[in-house]
Coordinates of C-alpha atoms in Angstrom, one line a residue:
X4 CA 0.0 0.0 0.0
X5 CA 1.0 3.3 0.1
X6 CA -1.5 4.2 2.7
X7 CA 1.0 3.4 5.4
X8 CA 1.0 5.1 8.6
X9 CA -0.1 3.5 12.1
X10 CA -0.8 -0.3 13.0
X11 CA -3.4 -2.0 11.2
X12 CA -6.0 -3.2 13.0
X13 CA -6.5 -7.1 12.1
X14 CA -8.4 -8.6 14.8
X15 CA -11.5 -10.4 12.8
X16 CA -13.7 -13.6 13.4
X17 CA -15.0 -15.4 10.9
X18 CA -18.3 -14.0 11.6
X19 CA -17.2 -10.8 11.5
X20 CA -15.9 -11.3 8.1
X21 CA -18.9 -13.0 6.9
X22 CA -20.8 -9.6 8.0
X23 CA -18.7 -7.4 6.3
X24 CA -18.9 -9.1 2.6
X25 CA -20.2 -6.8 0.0
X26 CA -24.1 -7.2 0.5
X27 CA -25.7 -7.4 -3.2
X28 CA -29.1 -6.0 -2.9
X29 CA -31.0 -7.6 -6.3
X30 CA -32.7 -4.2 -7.0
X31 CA -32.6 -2.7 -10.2
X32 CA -33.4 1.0 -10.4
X33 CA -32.2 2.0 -14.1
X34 CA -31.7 0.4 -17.4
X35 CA -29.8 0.7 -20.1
X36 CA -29.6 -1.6 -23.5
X37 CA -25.8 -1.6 -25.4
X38 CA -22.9 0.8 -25.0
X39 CA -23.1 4.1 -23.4
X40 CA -23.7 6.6 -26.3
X41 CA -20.6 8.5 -27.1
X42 CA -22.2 11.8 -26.2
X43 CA -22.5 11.0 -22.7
X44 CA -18.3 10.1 -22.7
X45 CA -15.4 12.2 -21.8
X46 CA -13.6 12.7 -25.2
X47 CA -10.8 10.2 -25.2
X48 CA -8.4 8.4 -27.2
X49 CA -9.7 4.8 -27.2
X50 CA -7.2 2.3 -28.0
X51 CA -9.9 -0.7 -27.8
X52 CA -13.3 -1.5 -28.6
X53 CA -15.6 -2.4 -25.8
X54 CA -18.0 -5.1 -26.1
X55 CA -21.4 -4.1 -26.0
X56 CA -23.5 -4.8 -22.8
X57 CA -26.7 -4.6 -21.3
X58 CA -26.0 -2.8 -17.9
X59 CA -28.1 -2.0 -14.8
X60 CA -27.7 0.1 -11.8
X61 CA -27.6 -2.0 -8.8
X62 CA -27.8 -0.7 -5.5
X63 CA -25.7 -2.3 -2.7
X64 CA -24.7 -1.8 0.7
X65 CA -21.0 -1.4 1.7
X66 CA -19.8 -2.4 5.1
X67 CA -16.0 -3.7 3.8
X68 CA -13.5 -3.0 5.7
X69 CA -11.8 0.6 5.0
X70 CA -8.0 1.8 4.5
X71 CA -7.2 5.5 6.2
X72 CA -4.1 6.1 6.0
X73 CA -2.7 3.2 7.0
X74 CA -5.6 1.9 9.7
X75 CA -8.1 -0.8 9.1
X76 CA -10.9 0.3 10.2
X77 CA -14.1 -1.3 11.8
X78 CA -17.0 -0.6 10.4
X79 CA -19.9 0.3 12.9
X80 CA -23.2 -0.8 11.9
X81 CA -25.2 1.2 14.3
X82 CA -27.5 3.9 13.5
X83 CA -28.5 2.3 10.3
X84 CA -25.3 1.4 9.0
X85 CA -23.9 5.4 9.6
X86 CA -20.2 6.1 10.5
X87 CA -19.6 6.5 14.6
X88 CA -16.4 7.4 14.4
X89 CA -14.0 6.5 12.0
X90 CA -15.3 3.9 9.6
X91 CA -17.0 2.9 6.2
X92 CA -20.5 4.4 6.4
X93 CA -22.9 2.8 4.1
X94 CA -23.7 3.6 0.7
X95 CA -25.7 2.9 -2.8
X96 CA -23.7 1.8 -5.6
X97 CA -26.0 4.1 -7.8
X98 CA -23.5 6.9 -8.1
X99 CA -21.6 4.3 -10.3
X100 CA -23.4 5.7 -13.1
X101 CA -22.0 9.1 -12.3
X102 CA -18.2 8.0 -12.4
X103 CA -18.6 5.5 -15.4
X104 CA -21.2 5.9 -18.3
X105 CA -22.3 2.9 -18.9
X106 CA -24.2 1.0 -16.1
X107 CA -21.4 -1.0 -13.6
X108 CA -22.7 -3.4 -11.5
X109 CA -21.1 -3.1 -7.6
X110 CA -21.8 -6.6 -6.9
X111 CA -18.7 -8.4 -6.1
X112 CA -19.0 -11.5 -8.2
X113 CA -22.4 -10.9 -9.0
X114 CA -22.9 -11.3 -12.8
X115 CA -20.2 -11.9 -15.8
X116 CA -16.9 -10.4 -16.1
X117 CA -16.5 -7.9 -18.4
X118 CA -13.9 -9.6 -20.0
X119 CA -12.5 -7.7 -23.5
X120 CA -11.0 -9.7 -25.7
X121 CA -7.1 -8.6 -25.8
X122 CA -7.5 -4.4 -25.7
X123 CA -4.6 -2.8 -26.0
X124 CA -3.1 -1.1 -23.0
X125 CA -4.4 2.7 -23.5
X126 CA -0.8 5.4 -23.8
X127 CA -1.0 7.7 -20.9
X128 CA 0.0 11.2 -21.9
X129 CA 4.0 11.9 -21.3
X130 CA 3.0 15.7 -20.1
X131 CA 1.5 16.5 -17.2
X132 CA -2.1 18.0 -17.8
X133 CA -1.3 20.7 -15.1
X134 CA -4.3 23.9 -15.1
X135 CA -2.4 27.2 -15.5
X136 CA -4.2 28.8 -12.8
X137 CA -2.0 26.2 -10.4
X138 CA 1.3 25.5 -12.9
X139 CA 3.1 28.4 -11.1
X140 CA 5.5 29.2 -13.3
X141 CA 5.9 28.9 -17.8
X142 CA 8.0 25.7 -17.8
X143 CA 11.5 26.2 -19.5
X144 CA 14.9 24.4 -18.5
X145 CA 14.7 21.8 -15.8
X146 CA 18.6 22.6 -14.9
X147 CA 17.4 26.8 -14.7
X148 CA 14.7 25.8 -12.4
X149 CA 17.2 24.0 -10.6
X150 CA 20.1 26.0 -10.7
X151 CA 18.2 28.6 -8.7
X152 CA 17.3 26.7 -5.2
X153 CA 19.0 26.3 -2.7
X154 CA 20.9 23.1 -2.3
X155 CA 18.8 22.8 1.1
X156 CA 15.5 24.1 -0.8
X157 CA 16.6 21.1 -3.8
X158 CA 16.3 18.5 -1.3
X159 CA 13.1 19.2 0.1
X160 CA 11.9 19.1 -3.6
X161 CA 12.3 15.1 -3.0
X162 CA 10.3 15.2 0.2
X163 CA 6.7 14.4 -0.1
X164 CA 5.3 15.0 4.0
X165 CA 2.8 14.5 5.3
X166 CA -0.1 17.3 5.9
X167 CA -2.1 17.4 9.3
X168 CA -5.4 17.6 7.3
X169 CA -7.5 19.6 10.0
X170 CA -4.4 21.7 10.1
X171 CA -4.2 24.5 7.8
X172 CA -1.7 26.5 9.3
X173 CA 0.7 23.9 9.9
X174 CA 0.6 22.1 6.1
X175 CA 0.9 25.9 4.6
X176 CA 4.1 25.8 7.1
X177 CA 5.5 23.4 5.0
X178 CA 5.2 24.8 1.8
X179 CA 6.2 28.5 3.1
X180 CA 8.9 27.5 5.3
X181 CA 9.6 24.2 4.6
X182 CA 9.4 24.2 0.5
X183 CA 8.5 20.7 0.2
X184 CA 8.2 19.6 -3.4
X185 CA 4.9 17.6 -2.3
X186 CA 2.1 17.2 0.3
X187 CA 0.4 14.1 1.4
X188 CA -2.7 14.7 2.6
X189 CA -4.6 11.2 4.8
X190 CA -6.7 11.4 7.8
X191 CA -10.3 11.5 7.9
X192 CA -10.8 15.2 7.8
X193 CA -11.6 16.9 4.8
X194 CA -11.1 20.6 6.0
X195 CA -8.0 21.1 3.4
X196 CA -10.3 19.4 0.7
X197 CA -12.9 22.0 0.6
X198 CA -12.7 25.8 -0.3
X199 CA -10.2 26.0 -2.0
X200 CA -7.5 25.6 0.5
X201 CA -5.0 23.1 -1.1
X202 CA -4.8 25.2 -4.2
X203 CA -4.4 28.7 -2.4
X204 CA -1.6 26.4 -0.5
X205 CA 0.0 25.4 -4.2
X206 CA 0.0 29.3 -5.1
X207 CA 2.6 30.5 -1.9
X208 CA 5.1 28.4 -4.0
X209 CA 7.2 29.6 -6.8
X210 CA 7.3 26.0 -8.2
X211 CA 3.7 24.7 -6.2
X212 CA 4.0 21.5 -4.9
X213 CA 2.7 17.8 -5.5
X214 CA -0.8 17.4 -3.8
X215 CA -1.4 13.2 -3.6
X216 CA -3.9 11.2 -1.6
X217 CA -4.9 7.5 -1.6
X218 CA -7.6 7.3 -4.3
X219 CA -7.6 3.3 -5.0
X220 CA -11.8 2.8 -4.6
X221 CA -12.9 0.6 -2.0
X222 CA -10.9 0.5 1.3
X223 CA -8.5 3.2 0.4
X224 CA -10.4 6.4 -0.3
X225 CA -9.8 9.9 0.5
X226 CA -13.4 12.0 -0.9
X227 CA -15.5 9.7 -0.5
X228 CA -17.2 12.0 2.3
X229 CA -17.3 14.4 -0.2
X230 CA -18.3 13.2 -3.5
X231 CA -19.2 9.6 -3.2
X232 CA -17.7 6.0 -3.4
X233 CA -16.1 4.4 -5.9
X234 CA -15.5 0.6 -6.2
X235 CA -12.6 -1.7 -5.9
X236 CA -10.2 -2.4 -8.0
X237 CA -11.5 -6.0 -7.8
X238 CA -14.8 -5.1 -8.1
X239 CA -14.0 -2.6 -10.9
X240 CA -12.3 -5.5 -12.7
X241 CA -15.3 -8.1 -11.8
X242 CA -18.4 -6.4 -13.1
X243 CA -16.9 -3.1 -15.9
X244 CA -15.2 -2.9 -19.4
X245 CA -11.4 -1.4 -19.2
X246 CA -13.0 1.6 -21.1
X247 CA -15.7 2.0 -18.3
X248 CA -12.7 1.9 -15.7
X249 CA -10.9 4.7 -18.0
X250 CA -14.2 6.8 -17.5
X251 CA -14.2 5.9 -13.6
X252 CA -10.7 7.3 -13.4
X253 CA -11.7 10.3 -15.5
X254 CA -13.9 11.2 -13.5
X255 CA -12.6 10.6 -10.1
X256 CA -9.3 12.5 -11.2
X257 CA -11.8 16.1 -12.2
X258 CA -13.0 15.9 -8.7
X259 CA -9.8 15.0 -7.4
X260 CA -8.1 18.3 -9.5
X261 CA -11.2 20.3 -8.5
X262 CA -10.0 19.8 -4.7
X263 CA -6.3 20.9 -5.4
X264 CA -5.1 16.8 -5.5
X265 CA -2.6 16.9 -8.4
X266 CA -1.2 12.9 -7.8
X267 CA -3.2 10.1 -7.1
X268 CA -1.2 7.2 -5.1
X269 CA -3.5 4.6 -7.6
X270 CA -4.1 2.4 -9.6
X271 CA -2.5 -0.4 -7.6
X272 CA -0.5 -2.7 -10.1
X273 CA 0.5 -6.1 -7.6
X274 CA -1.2 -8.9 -8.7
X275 CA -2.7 -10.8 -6.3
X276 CA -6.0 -13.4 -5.2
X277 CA -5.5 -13.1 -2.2
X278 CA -8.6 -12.6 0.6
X279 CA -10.3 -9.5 0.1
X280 CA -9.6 -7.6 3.2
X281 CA -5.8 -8.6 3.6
X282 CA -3.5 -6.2 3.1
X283 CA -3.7 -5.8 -1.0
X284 CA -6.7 -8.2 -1.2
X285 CA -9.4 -6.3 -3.3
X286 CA -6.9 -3.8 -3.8
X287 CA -5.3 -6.1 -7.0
X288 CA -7.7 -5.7 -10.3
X289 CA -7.2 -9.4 -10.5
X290 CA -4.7 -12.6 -10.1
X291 CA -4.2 -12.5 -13.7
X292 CA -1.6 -10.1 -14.7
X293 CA -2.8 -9.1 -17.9
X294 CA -6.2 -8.6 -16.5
X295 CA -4.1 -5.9 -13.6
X296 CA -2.4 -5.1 -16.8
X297 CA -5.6 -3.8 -18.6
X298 CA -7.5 -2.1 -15.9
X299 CA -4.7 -0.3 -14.5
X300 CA -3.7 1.3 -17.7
X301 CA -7.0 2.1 -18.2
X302 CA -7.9 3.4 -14.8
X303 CA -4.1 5.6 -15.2
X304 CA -5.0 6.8 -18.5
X305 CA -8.4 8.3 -17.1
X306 CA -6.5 10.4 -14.3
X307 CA -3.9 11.5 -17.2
X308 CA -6.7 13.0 -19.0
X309 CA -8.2 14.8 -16.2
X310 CA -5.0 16.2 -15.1
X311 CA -3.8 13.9 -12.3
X312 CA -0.6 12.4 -11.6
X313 CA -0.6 8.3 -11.7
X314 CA 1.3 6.3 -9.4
X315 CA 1.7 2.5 -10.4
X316 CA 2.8 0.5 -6.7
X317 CA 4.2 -1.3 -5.3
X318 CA 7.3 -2.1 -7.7
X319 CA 8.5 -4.7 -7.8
X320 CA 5.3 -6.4 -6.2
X321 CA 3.4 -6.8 -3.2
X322 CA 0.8 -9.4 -4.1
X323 CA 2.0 -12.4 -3.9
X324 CA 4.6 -11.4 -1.0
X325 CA 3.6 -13.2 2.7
X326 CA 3.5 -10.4 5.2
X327 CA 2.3 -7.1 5.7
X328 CA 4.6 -4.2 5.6
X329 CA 2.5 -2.3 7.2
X330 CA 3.6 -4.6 10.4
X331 CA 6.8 -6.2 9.1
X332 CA 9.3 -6.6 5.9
X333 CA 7.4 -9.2 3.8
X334 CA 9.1 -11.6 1.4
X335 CA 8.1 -11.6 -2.3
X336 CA 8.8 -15.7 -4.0
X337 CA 12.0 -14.9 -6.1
X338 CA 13.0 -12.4 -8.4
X339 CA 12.6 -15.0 -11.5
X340 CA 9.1 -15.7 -10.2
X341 CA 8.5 -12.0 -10.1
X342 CA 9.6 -11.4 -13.8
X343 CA 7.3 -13.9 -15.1
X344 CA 4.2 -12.9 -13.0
X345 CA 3.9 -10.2 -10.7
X346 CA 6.3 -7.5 -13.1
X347 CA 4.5 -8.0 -16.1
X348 CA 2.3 -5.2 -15.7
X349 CA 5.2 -2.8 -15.1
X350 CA 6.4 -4.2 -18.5
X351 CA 3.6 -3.2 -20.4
X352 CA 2.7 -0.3 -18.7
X353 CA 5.9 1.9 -18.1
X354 CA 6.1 1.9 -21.6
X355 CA 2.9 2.8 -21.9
X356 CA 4.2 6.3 -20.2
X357 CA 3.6 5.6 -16.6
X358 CA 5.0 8.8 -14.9
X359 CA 5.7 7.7 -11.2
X360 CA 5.8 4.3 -9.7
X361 CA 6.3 3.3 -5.9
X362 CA 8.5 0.8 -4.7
X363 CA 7.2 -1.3 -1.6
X364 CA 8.8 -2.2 1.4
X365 CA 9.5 -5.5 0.1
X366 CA 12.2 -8.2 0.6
X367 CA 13.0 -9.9 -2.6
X368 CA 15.2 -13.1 -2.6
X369 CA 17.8 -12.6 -5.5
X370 CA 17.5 -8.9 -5.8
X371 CA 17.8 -6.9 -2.2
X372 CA 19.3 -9.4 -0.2
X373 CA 17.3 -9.1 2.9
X374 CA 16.7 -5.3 2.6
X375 CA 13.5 -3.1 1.7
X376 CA 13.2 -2.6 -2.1
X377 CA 12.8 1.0 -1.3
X378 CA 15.6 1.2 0.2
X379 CA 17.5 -1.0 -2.7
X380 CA 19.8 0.2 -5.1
X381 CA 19.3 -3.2 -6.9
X382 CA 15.6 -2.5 -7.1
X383 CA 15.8 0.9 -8.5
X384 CA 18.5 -0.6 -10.8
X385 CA 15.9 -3.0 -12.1
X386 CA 13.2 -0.3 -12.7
X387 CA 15.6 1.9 -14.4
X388 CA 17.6 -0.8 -16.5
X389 CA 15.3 -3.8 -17.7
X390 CA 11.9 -2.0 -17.4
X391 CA 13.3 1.3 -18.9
X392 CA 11.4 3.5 -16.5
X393 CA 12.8 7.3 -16.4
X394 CA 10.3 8.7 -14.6
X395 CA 9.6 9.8 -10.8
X396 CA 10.3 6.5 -8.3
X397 CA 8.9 7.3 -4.7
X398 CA 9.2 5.1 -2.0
X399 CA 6.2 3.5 0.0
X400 CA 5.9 5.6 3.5
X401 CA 8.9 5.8 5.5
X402 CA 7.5 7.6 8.2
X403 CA 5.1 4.6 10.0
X404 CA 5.4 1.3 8.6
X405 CA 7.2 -1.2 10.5
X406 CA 9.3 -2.8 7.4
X407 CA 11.5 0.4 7.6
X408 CA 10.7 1.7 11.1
X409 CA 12.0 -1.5 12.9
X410 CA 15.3 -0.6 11.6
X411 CA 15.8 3.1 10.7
X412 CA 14.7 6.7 12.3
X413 CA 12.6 8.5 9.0
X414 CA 15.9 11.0 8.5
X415 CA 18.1 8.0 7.9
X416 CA 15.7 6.0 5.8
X417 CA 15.0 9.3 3.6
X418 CA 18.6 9.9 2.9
X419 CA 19.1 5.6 2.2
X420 CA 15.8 6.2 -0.2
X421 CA 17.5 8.7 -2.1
X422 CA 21.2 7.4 -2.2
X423 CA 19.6 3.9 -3.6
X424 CA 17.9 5.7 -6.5
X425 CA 14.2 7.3 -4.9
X426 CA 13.6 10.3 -6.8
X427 CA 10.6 11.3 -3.8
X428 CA 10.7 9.8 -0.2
X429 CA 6.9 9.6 1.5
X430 CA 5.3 9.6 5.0
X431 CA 1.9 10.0 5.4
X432 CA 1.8 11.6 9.1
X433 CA 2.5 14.7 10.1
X434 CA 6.3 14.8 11.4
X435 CA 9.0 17.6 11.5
X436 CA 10.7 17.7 8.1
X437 CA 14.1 20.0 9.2
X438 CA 15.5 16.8 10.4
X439 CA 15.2 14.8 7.7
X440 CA 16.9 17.8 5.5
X441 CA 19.5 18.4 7.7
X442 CA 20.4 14.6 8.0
X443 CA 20.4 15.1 3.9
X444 CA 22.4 17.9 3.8
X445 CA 25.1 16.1 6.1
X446 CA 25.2 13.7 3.7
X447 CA 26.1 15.4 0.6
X448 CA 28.0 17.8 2.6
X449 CA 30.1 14.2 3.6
X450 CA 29.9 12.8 0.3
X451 CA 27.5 9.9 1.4
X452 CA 25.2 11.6 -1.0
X453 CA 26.2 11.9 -4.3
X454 CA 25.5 15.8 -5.4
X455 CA 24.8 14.1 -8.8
X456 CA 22.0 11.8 -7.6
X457 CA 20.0 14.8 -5.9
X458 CA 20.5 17.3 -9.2
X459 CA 19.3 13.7 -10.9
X460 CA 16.3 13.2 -9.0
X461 CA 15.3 16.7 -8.3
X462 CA 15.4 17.1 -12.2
X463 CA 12.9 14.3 -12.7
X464 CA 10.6 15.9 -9.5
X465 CA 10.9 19.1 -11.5
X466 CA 9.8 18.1 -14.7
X467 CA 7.1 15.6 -13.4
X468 CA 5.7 18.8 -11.8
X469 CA 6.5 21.5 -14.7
X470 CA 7.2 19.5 -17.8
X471 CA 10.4 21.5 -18.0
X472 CA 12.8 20.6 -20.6
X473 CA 15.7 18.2 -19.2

């Protein structure tokens, strides 16, 4: 995940996961024969042709299990099923038809998949779709932007921190005083998501920062308060066409953009069958990788075209590994195992113009010899050498997940991110950011960090966030 932050909650009976199954209530409201008419579609580039099915709106109650930023919540199902306290409050399925144009069932397992026969993997745009009002400044050279920070202000441009989101005056602290190249922004509240706050935030920059939040559907959702559920990526995969889930993401990333989130820590590319409320679970679109393959690129593309930063995680995967980060350093099955399974969406996709991909806290025999892949210079060799990718690698959260916190303070496991290759180093909480940039500083002041790695990372943060010229 990249939700990281606290302990996960796990305790569960059997009973209790029986009662918090997706409920599929058989009532149909709407519906609607073939394809969704073109009218009705965002206008974009379809790279396949989606087989034509009858849909209905079916309404459904959710009481899964939800992600916040790293806890597992309980749902209560008092009070008609209402939130008391921090937890999934129920909801209809209905607004499906909002986020994706033609009718998508919410039923997990309920009815045919929507199953495509061999679409092509939809090309997300290289340039960030960034609105002028919040691009700060015309984008030129990369290396002019960079030659005027600060060598302290260039380091924070690889800090994504963590925002206290009922905190408005603190998380404008960071950008002010802090100039942190990116905020993360989990918790329950959604003070900083409404008014216009995060953008006003963006605008005290000279070069405004990253906004992100953990937008998956299902557990892991961040505006659902505000503008409705969304499915998950299992679900999504179960029960819509790839061209519905591009639609879904379109959609999601507009409301996402129209709240100041520029980055979207989704879609979720491990590949996995395992349990639904483990720790990826319903997170994976499917055990098959070319089914993860399709629905991820799709879901990807649709944020691209609304503006919205991608993230593809956890590199090199998480699905098939036994343990949970969140609590420990789980072990993937080897790296040849990996190549023929788990990384074949990255292999597809990154061509495909993925812009930013995550790399898990993840032990994998044959590659990091017992340490974290985001911590790995072997991993971040992979990524860049065999799959090619030149974009922005950010690590997992550093700041609260016990893979790297059983072993290293958040300052030292920033500056180990970066020296192994990270290009954007992540925790979720709200913690002091001065030490981690003075522990950085010391270490290209000491040569432990190569100046050439930081002008080489910064310079992919910078044109991620500009599309300056490198």
């Amino acid at each position: 995940m990249s939700v990281g932050s606290l302990s996960v909650l796990r305790a569960r009976t059997a009973d209790t996961t029986r009662r918090y199954q997706l409920v599929a209530v058989a009532r149909i409201s709407h519906a609607h024969a073939g394809s969704p008419s073109k009218s009705n579609r965002p206008n974009l580039d379809r790279k396949w042709t989606a087989p034509s099915r009858q849909g209905h709106e079916k309404s459904c109650n959710v009481r899964a299990p939800k992600i916040e930023n790293g806890h597992e919540y309980q749902p209560d199902v008092r009070d008609g099923g209402k939130v008391k306290g921090p937890g999934e409050r129920t909801q209809t399925c209905a607004l499906l038809l909002a986020f994706s144009v033609g009718a998508v069932a919410c039923l997990l397992g309920a009815g045919s998949p929507a199953t495509p026969s061999a679409p092509a993997v939809p090309a997300m745009p290289i340039t960030v779709a960034v609105p002028p009002s919040v691009s700060g400044r015309p984008a030129g050279s990369c290396a002019t932007l960079l030659s005027g920070l600060a060598g302290r202000d260039q380091l924070a441009q690889l800090v994504m921190a963590g925002a206290d989101p009922g905190r408005e005056t603190s998380t404008t602290a960071l950008v002010r005083d802090d100039h942190v190249g990116a905020l993360f922004i989990g918790g329950t509240s959604t003070r900083l998501l409404t008014g216009g706050r995060l953008t006003a935030i963006r605008a005290m920059a000279s070069i405004p920062p990253l906004i992100a939040v953990d937008e998956e559907g299902g557990r892991v959702q961040r505006i659902d308060d505000l503008d409705g559920t969304t499915p998950s990526a299992r679900a999504l995969a179960t029960t819509a066409t790839p061209d519905q889930a591009r639609d879904l993401g379109h959609r999601r990333g507009r409301q996402l953009l129209s709240r100041g989130v520029t980055m979207d820590l989704a879609p979720v590319a491990d590949v996995s069958d395992a349990p639904a409320n483990s720790v990826i679970g319903d997170r994976s679109f499917s055990a098959e990788p070319a089914v993860v393959t399709r629905y991820a690129g799709a879901f990807a593309a649709g944020l691209r075209t609304a503006g919205v930063i991608p993230v593809l995680k956890h590199f090199p995967g998480h699905g098939t590994a036994s343990g949970d980060s969140h609590r420990e350093l789980p072990r993937t099955p080897p790296l040849a195992v990996l190549e023929n399974h788990d990384l074949e969406p990255y292999e597809t996709l990154i061509p495909a113009g993925a812009p930013v991909v995550m790399l898990g806290h993840l032990d994998v025999p044959g590659l990091t010899g017992g340490s974290p892949a985001s911590l790995s210079a072997e991993a971040y060799r992979l990524l860049r050498g065999k799959y090619r990718f030149d974009g922005v690698a950010m690590t997992d959260d550093l700041g609260a997940m016990r893979a790297i916190t059983n072993r290293f303070g958040l300052p030292e496991a920033a500056k180990r991110a970066i020296a192994a290759g990270a290009d954007l180093v992540l925790w979720s909480s709200p913690m002091p950011v001065a030490p981690v940039l003075d522990q950085l500083q010391h270490a290209v002041a000491t040569g432990e960090l190569a100046q050439t790695r930081v002008r080489e990372a910064v310079t992919r943060v910078l044109h991620l966030k500009t599309g300056c010229a490198r």
